[in-house]
mmCIF file of C-alpha atoms in Angstrom:
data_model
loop_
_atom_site.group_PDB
_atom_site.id
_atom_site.type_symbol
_atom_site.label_atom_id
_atom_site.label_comp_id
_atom_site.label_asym_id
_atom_site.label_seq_id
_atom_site.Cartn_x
_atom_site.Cartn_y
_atom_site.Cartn_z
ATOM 1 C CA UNK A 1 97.973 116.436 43.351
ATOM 2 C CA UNK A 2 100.151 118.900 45.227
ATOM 3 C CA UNK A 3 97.675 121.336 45.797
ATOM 4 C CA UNK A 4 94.932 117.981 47.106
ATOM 5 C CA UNK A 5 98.226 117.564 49.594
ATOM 6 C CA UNK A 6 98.204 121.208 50.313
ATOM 7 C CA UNK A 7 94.457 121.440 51.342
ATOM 8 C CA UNK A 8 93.987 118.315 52.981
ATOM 9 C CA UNK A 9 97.353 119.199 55.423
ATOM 10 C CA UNK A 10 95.159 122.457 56.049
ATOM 11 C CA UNK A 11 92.253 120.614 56.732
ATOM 12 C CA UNK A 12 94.182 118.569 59.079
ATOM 13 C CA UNK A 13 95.607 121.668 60.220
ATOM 14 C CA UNK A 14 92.285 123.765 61.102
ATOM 15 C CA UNK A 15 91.006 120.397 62.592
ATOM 16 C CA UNK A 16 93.410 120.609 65.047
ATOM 17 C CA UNK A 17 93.083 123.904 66.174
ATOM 18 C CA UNK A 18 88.966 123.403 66.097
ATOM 19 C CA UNK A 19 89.461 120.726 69.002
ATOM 20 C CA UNK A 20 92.829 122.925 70.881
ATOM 21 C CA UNK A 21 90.239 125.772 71.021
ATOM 22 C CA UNK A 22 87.172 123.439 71.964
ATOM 23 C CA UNK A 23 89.303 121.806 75.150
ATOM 24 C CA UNK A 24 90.130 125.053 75.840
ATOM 25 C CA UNK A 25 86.117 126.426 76.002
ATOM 26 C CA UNK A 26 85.862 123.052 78.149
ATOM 27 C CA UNK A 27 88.638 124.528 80.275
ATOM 28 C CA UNK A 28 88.065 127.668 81.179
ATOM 29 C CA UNK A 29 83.796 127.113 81.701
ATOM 30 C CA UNK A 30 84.435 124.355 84.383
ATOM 31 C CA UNK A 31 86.940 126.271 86.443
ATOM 32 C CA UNK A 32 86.465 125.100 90.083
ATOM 33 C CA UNK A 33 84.329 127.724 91.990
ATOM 34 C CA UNK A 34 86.318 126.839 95.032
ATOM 35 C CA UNK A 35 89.114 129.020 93.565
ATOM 36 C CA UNK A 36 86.878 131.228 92.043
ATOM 37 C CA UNK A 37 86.820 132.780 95.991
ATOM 38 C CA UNK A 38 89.439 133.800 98.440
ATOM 39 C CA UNK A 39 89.838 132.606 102.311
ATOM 40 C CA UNK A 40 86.962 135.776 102.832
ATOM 41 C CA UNK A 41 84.676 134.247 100.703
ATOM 42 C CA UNK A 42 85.693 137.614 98.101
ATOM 43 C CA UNK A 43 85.561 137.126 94.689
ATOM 44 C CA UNK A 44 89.403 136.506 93.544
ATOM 45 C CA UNK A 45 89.775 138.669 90.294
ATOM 46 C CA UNK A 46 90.032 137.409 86.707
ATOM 47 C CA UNK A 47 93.076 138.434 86.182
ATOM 48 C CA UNK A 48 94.214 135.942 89.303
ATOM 49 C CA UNK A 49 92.116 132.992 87.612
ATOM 50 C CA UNK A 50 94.477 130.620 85.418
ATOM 51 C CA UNK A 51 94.629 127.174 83.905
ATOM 52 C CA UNK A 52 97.084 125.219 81.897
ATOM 53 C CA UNK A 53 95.707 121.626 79.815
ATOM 54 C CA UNK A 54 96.441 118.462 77.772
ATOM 55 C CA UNK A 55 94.724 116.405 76.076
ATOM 56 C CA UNK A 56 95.270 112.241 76.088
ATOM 57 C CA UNK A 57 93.997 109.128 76.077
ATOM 58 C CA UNK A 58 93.778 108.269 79.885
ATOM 59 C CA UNK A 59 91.824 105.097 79.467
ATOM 60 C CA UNK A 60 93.520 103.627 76.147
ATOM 61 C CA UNK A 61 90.727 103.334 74.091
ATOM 62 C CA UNK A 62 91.433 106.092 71.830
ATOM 63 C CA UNK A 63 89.146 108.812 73.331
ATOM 64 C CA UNK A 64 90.726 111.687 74.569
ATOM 65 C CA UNK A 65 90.322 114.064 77.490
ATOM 66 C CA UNK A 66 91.439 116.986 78.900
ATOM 67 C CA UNK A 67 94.021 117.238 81.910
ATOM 68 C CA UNK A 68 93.822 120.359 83.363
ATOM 69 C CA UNK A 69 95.357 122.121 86.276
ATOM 70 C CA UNK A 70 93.804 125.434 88.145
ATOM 71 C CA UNK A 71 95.439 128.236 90.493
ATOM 72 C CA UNK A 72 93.989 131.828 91.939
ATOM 73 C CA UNK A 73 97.405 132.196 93.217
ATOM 74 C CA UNK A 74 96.723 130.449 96.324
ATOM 75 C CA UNK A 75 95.438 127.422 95.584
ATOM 76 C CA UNK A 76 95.381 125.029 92.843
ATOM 77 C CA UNK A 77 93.160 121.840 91.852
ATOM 78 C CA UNK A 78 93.313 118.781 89.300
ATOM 79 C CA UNK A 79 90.304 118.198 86.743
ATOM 80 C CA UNK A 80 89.983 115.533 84.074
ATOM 81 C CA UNK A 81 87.023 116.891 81.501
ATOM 82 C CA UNK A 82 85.471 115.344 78.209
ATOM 83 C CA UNK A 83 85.689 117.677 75.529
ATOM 84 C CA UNK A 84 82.723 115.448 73.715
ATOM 85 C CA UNK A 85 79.537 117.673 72.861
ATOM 86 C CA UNK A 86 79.178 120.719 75.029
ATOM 87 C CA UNK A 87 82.149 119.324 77.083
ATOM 88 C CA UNK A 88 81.734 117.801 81.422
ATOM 89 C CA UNK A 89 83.437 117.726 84.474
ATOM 90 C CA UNK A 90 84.184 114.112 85.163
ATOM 91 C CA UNK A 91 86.625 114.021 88.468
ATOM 92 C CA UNK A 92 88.561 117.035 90.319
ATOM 93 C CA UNK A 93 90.296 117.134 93.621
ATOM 94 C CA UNK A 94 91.283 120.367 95.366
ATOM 95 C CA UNK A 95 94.659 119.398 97.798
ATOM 96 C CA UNK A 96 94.341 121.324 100.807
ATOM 97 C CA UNK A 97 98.658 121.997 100.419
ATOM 98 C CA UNK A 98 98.719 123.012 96.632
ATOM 99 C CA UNK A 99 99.700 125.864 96.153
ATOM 100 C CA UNK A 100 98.375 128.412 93.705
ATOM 101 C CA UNK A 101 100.854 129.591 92.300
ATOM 102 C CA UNK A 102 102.213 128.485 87.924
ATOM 103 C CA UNK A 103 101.363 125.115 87.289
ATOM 104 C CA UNK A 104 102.016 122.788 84.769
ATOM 105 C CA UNK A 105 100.653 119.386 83.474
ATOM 106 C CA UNK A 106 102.063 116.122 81.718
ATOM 107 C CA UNK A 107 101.283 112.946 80.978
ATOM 108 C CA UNK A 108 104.257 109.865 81.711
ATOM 109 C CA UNK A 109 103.049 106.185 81.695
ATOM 110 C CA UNK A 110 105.032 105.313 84.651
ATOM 111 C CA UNK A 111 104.735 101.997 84.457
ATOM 112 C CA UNK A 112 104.564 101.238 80.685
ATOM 113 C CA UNK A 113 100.936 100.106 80.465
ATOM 114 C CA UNK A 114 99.613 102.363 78.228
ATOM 115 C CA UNK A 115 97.562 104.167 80.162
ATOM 116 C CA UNK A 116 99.503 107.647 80.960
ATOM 117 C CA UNK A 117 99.807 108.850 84.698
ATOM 118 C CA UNK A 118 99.173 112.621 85.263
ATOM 119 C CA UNK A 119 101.665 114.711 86.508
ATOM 120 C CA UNK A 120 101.171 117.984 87.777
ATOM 121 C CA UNK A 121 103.788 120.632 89.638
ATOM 122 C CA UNK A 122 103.481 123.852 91.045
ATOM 123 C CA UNK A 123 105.735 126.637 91.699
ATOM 124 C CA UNK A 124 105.567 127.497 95.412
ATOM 125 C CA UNK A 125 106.964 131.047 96.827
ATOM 126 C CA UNK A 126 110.293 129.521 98.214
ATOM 127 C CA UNK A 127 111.928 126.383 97.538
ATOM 128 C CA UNK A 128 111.685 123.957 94.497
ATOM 129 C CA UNK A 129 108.628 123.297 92.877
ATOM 130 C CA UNK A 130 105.759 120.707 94.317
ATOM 131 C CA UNK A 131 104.787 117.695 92.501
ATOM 132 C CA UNK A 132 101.728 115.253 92.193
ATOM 133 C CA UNK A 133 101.610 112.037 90.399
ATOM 134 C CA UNK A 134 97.811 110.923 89.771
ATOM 135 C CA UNK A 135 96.214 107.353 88.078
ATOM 136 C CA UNK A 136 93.635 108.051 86.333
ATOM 137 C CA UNK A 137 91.431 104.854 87.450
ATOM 138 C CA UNK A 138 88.219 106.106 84.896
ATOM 139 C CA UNK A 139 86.456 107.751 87.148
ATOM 140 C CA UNK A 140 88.448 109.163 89.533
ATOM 141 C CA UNK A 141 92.173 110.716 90.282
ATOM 142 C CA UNK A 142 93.947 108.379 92.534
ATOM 143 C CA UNK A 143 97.327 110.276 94.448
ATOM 144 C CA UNK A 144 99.998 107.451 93.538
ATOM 145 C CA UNK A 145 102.008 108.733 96.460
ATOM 146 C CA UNK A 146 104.210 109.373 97.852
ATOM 147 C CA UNK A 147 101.907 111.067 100.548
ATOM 148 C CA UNK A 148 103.299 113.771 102.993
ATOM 149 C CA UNK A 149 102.764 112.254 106.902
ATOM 150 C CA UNK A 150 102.077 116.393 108.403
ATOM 151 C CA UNK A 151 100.196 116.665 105.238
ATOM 152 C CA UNK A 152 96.427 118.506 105.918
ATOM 153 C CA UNK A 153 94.601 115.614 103.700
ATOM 154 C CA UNK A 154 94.729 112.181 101.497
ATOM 155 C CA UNK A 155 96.242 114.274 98.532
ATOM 156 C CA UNK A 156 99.325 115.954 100.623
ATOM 157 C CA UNK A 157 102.117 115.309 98.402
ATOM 158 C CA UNK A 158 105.833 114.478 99.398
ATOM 159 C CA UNK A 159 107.311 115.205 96.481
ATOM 160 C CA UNK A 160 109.688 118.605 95.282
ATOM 161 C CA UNK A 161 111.277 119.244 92.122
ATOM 162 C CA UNK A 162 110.983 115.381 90.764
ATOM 163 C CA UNK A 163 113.118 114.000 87.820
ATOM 164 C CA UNK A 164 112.044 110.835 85.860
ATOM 165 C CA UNK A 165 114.269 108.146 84.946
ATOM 166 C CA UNK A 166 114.100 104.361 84.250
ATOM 167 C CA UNK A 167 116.428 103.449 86.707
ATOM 168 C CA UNK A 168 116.571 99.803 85.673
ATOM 169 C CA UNK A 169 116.412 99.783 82.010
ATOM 170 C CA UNK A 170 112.324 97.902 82.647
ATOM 171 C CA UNK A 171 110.617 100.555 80.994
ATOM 172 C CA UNK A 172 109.018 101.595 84.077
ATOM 173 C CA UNK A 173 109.628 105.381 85.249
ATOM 174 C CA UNK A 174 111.259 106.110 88.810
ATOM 175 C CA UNK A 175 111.126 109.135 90.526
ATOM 176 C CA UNK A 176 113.659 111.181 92.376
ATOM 177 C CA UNK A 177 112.745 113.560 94.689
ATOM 178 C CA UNK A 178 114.942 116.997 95.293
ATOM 179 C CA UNK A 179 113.998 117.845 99.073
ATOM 180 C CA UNK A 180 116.115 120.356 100.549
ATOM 181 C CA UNK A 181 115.515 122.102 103.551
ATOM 182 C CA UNK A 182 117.447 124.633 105.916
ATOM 183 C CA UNK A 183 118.589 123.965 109.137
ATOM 184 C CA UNK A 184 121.074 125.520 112.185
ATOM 185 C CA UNK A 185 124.606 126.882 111.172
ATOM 186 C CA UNK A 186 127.739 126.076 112.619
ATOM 187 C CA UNK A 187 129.430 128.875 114.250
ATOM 188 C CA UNK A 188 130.049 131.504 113.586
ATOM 189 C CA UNK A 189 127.957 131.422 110.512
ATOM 190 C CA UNK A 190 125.869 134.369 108.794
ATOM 191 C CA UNK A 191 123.121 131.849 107.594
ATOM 192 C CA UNK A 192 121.481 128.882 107.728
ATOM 193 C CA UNK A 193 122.995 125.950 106.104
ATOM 194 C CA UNK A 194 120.554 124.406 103.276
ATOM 195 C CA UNK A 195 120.787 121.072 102.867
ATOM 196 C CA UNK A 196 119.711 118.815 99.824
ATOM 197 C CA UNK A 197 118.555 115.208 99.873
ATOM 198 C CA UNK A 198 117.723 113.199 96.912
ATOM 199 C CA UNK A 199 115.488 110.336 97.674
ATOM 200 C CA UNK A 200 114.330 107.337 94.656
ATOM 201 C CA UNK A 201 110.644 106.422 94.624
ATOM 202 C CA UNK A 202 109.758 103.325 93.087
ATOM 203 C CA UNK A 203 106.454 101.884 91.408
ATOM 204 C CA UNK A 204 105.590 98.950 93.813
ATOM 205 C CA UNK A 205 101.809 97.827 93.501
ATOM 206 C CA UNK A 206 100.483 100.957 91.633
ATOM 207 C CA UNK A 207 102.170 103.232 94.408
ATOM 208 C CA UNK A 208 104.753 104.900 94.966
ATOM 209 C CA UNK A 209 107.366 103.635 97.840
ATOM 210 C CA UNK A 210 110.589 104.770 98.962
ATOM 211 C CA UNK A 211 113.627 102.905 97.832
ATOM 212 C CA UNK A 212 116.251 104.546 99.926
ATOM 213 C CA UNK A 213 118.378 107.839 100.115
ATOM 214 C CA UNK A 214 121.011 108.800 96.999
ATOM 215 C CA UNK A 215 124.333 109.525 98.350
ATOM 216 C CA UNK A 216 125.089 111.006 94.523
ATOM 217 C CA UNK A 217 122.685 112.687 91.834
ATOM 218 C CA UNK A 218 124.552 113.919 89.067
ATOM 219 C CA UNK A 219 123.686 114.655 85.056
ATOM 220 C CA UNK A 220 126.152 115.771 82.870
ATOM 221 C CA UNK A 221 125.564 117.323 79.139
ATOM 222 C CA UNK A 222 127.875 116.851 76.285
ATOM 223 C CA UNK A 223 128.717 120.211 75.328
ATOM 224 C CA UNK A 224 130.463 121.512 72.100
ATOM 225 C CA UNK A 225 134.138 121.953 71.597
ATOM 226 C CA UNK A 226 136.541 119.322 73.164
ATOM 227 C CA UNK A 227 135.178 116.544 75.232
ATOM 228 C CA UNK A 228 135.432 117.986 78.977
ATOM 229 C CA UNK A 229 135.991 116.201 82.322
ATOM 230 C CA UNK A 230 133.620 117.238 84.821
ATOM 231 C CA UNK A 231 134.072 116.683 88.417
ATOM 232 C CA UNK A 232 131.512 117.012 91.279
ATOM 233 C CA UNK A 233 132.238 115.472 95.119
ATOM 234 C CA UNK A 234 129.943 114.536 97.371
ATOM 235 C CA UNK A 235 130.293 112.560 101.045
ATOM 236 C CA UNK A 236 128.719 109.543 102.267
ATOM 237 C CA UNK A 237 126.561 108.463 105.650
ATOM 238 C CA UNK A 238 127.635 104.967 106.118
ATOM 239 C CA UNK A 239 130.631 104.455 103.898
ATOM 240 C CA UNK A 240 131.173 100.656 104.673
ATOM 241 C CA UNK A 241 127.053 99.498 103.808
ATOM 242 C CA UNK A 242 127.356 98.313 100.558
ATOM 243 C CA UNK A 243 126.404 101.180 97.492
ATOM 244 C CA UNK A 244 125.161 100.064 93.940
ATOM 245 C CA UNK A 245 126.623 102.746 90.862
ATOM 246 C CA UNK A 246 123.806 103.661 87.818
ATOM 247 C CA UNK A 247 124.591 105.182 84.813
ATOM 248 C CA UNK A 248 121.489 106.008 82.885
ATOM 249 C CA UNK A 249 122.486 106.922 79.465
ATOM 250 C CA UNK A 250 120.527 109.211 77.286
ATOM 251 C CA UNK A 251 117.045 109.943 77.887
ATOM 252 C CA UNK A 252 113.991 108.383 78.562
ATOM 253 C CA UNK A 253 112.989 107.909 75.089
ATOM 254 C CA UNK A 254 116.230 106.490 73.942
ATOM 255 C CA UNK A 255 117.686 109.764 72.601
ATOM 256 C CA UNK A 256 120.664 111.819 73.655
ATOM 257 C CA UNK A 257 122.525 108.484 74.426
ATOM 258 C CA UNK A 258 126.724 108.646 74.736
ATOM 259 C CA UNK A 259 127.991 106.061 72.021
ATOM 260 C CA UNK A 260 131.148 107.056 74.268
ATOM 261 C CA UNK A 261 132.062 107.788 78.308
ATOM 262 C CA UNK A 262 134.144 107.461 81.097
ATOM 263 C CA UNK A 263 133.340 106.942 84.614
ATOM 264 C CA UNK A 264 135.934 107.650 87.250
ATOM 265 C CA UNK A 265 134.847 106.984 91.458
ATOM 266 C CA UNK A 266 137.501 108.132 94.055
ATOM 267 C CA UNK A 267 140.141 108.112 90.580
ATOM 268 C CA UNK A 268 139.310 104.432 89.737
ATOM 269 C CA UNK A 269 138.205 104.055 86.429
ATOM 270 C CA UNK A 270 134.599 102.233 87.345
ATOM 271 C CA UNK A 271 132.753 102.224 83.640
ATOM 272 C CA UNK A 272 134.638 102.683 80.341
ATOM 273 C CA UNK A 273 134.322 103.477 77.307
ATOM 274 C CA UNK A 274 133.502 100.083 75.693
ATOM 275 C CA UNK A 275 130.492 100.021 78.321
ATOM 276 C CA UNK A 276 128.771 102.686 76.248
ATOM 277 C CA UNK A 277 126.953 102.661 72.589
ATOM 278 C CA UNK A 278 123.394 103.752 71.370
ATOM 279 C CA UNK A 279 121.525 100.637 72.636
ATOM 280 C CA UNK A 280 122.755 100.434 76.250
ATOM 281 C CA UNK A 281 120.506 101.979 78.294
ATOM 282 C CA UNK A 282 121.191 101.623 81.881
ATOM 283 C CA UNK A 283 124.835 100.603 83.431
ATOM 284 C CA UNK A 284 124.760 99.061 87.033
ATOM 285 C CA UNK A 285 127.454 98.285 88.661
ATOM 286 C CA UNK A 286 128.229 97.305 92.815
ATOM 287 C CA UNK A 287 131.084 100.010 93.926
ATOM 288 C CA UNK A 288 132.843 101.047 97.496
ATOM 289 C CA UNK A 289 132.405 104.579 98.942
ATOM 290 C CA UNK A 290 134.113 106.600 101.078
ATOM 291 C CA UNK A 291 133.131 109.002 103.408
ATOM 292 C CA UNK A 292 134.377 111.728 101.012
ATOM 293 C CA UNK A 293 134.165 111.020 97.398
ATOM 294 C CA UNK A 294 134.739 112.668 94.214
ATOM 295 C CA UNK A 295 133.060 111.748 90.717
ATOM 296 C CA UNK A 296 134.625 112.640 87.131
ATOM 297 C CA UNK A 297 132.666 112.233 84.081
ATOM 298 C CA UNK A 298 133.460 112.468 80.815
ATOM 299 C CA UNK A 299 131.184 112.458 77.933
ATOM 300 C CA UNK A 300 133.050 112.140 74.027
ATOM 301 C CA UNK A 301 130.985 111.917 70.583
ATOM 302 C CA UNK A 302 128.346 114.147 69.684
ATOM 303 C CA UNK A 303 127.226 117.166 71.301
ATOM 304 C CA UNK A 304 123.905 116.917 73.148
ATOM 305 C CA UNK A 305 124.582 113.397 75.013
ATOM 306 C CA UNK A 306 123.442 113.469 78.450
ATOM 307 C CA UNK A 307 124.273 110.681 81.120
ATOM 308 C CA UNK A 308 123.133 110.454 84.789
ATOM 309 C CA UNK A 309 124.744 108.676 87.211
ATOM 310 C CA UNK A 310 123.288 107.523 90.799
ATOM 311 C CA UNK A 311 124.939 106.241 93.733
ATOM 312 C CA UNK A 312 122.330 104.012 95.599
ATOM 313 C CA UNK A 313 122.241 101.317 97.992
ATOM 314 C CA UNK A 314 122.451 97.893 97.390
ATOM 315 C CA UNK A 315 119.345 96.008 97.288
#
C-alpha cells in the first residue's frame, strides 16, 4: 500500500510539472511582438525578452488559464492564454505607461465572488513600484481603476506600491495606494523634500473609487523576545473634521492575528487588550486628532502577529 501511495503522489507529482512546463510553452510562444521591437523598430535582444505567469480559474468553472505578464525592459503588456491543446492567445492589452521593467502577477478576488481579479506590478526606474488591477470579464481584461487623468490611454494606472486589506471585515479587498512624490525645499535645504500620501480605494460598482486621504498608515510585526512598544507620529490636515481609527488584525486570510494588543492615540489608551482575540478581524472605532499626533502600538502573544492600523475619515 505504501509504495501504491508513493507512486500515485509521483504521478500527481510529474502531472503537475507536465502542465507548469506546458503553460510555460504557451507563455513564451505568444509573447507580444509589440515588445519583441524597440521605439526603432530594432529587434530588442533575447536576453531583454521576459515573462512571469499563473495559472487560475478566471471564470469559476474549473478551467484554468494562464495570467501572464511581458517586459523588453521598456515596456510591458497583460495576456490571459488557454493552455488547452496547442495553447491561444485569448485577450492582451499593451498600456502605453507600463513600464518594462520586473513584473509580477497575482490573482486576489477583490470582491469575494469567486472569480479572482488580476493583479499585476512593475518595478519602474525611480519610485515605488506601478500597479494594475484587471476583471477578467471572459473575453476581455477590463482596468478596474483607478485610472491616471495625464495618463497616455484607457489603461493608465493611478496606482504605486498598493497594499490589500479588508478594511471592513466584508470580505471584500481595499486598496491603498503609496504615492509619494518630491517637491520644493524649504530653505536652506540641500534637497527636495519627498512627500508620501496614502490614499484608500474602494470597490464601488466593479470599480475602483477613491474613499479619501489616510492621515496614518502603519503595520506593526510581533517580533521575538519581549513584547515591544512601537511608536510612529504623524500630523494631520484638518484636525477638527471628524477621523474614524481601523485596526485590521492579522492578515487577509485570517492568519497572523494578535489574540493580544494595545492601542494608544495622543497617550489615550483607544483599543485594549480585551478588544483583541483570533476571531476579531477588523476594530473601528470614531477618534479625535490633532494636528500633531503620535501612535504607540503594542503587540503581546506569539511572535509573527501583525496588526495595521488606519486613521481615515469619517464616512
Amino acid at each position: 500500500m505504501k509504495r501504491w501511495i508513493a507512486f500515485h503522489a509521483l504521478l500527481i507529482m510529474a502531472a503537475s510539472s507536465a502542465l507548469a512546463a506546458s503553460a510555460e510553452s504557451v507563455v513564451s510562444r505568444f509573447f507580444p511582438p509589440a515588445l519583441t521591437v524597440d521605439n526603432l523598430n530594432k529587434p530588442v535582444p533575447i536576453k531583454s525578452r521576459h515573462y512571469t505567469f499563473v495559472l487560475g480559474d478566471l471564470n469559476h468553472d474549473g478551467t484554468q488559464l494562464i495570467c501572464a505578464v511581458y517586459w523588453n525592459e521598456r515596456d510591458g503588456a497583460v495576456s490571459v492564454l488557454s493552455p488547452v491543446g496547442d495553447g491561444s492567445l485569448i485577450a492582451t492589452v499593451s498600456p502605453a505607461d507600463m513600464p518594462g521593467r520586473s513584473g509580477k502577477v497575482q490573482l486576489l478576488d477583490f470582491d469575494n465572488d469567486g472569480r479572482p481579479e488580476i493583479v499585476v506590478t512593475m518595478d519602474q526606474l525611480r519610485g515605488p513600484s506601478a500597479a494594475w488591477i484587471y476583471k477578467w470579464t471572459g473575453a476581455a481584461l477590463q482596468l478596474m481603476g483607478p485610472t491616471d487623468p495625464e495618463g497616455r490611454d484607457a489603461y493608465s494606472s493611478d496606482l504605486a506600491d498598493p497594499t490589500f486589506l479588508d478594511v471592513d471585515g466584508s470580505g471584500s479587498i481595499s486598496v491603498i495606494d503609496h504615492s509619494w512624490g518630491r517637491g520644493p525645499c524649504v530653505q536652506p535645504c540641500d534637497e527636495e523634500q519627498v512627500f508620501v500620501q496614502y490614499r484608500l480605494f474602494q470597490l464601488v460598482n466593479g470599480n475602483f473609487k477613491p474613499s479619501g486621504d489616510i492621515d496614518c498608515f502603519k503595520q506593526y510585526l510581533r517580533g521575538t523576545g519581549a513584547p515591544q512598544a512601537q511608536t510612529d507620529s504623524f500630523s494631520a490636515t484638518d484636525p477638527a473634521a471628524p477621523r474614524q481609527l481601523v485596526v485590521v488584525n492579522g492578515e487577509r486570510d485570517g492568519s497572523a492575528r494578535a489574540s493580544s494588543a494595545r492601542v494608544v492615540l495622543n497617550g489615550q489608551s483607544v483599543v485594549g487588550s480585551s478588544s483583541f482575540n483570533q476571531k476579531v478581524g477588523v476594530i473601528r472605532l470614531p477618534v479625535a486628532l490633532a494636528a500633531n499626533n503620535t501612535l504607540t502600538v503594542t503587540i503581546d502573544g506569539k511572535p509573527g502577529a501583525t496588526v495595521t492600523v488606519l486613521l481615515l475619515p469619517s464616512k
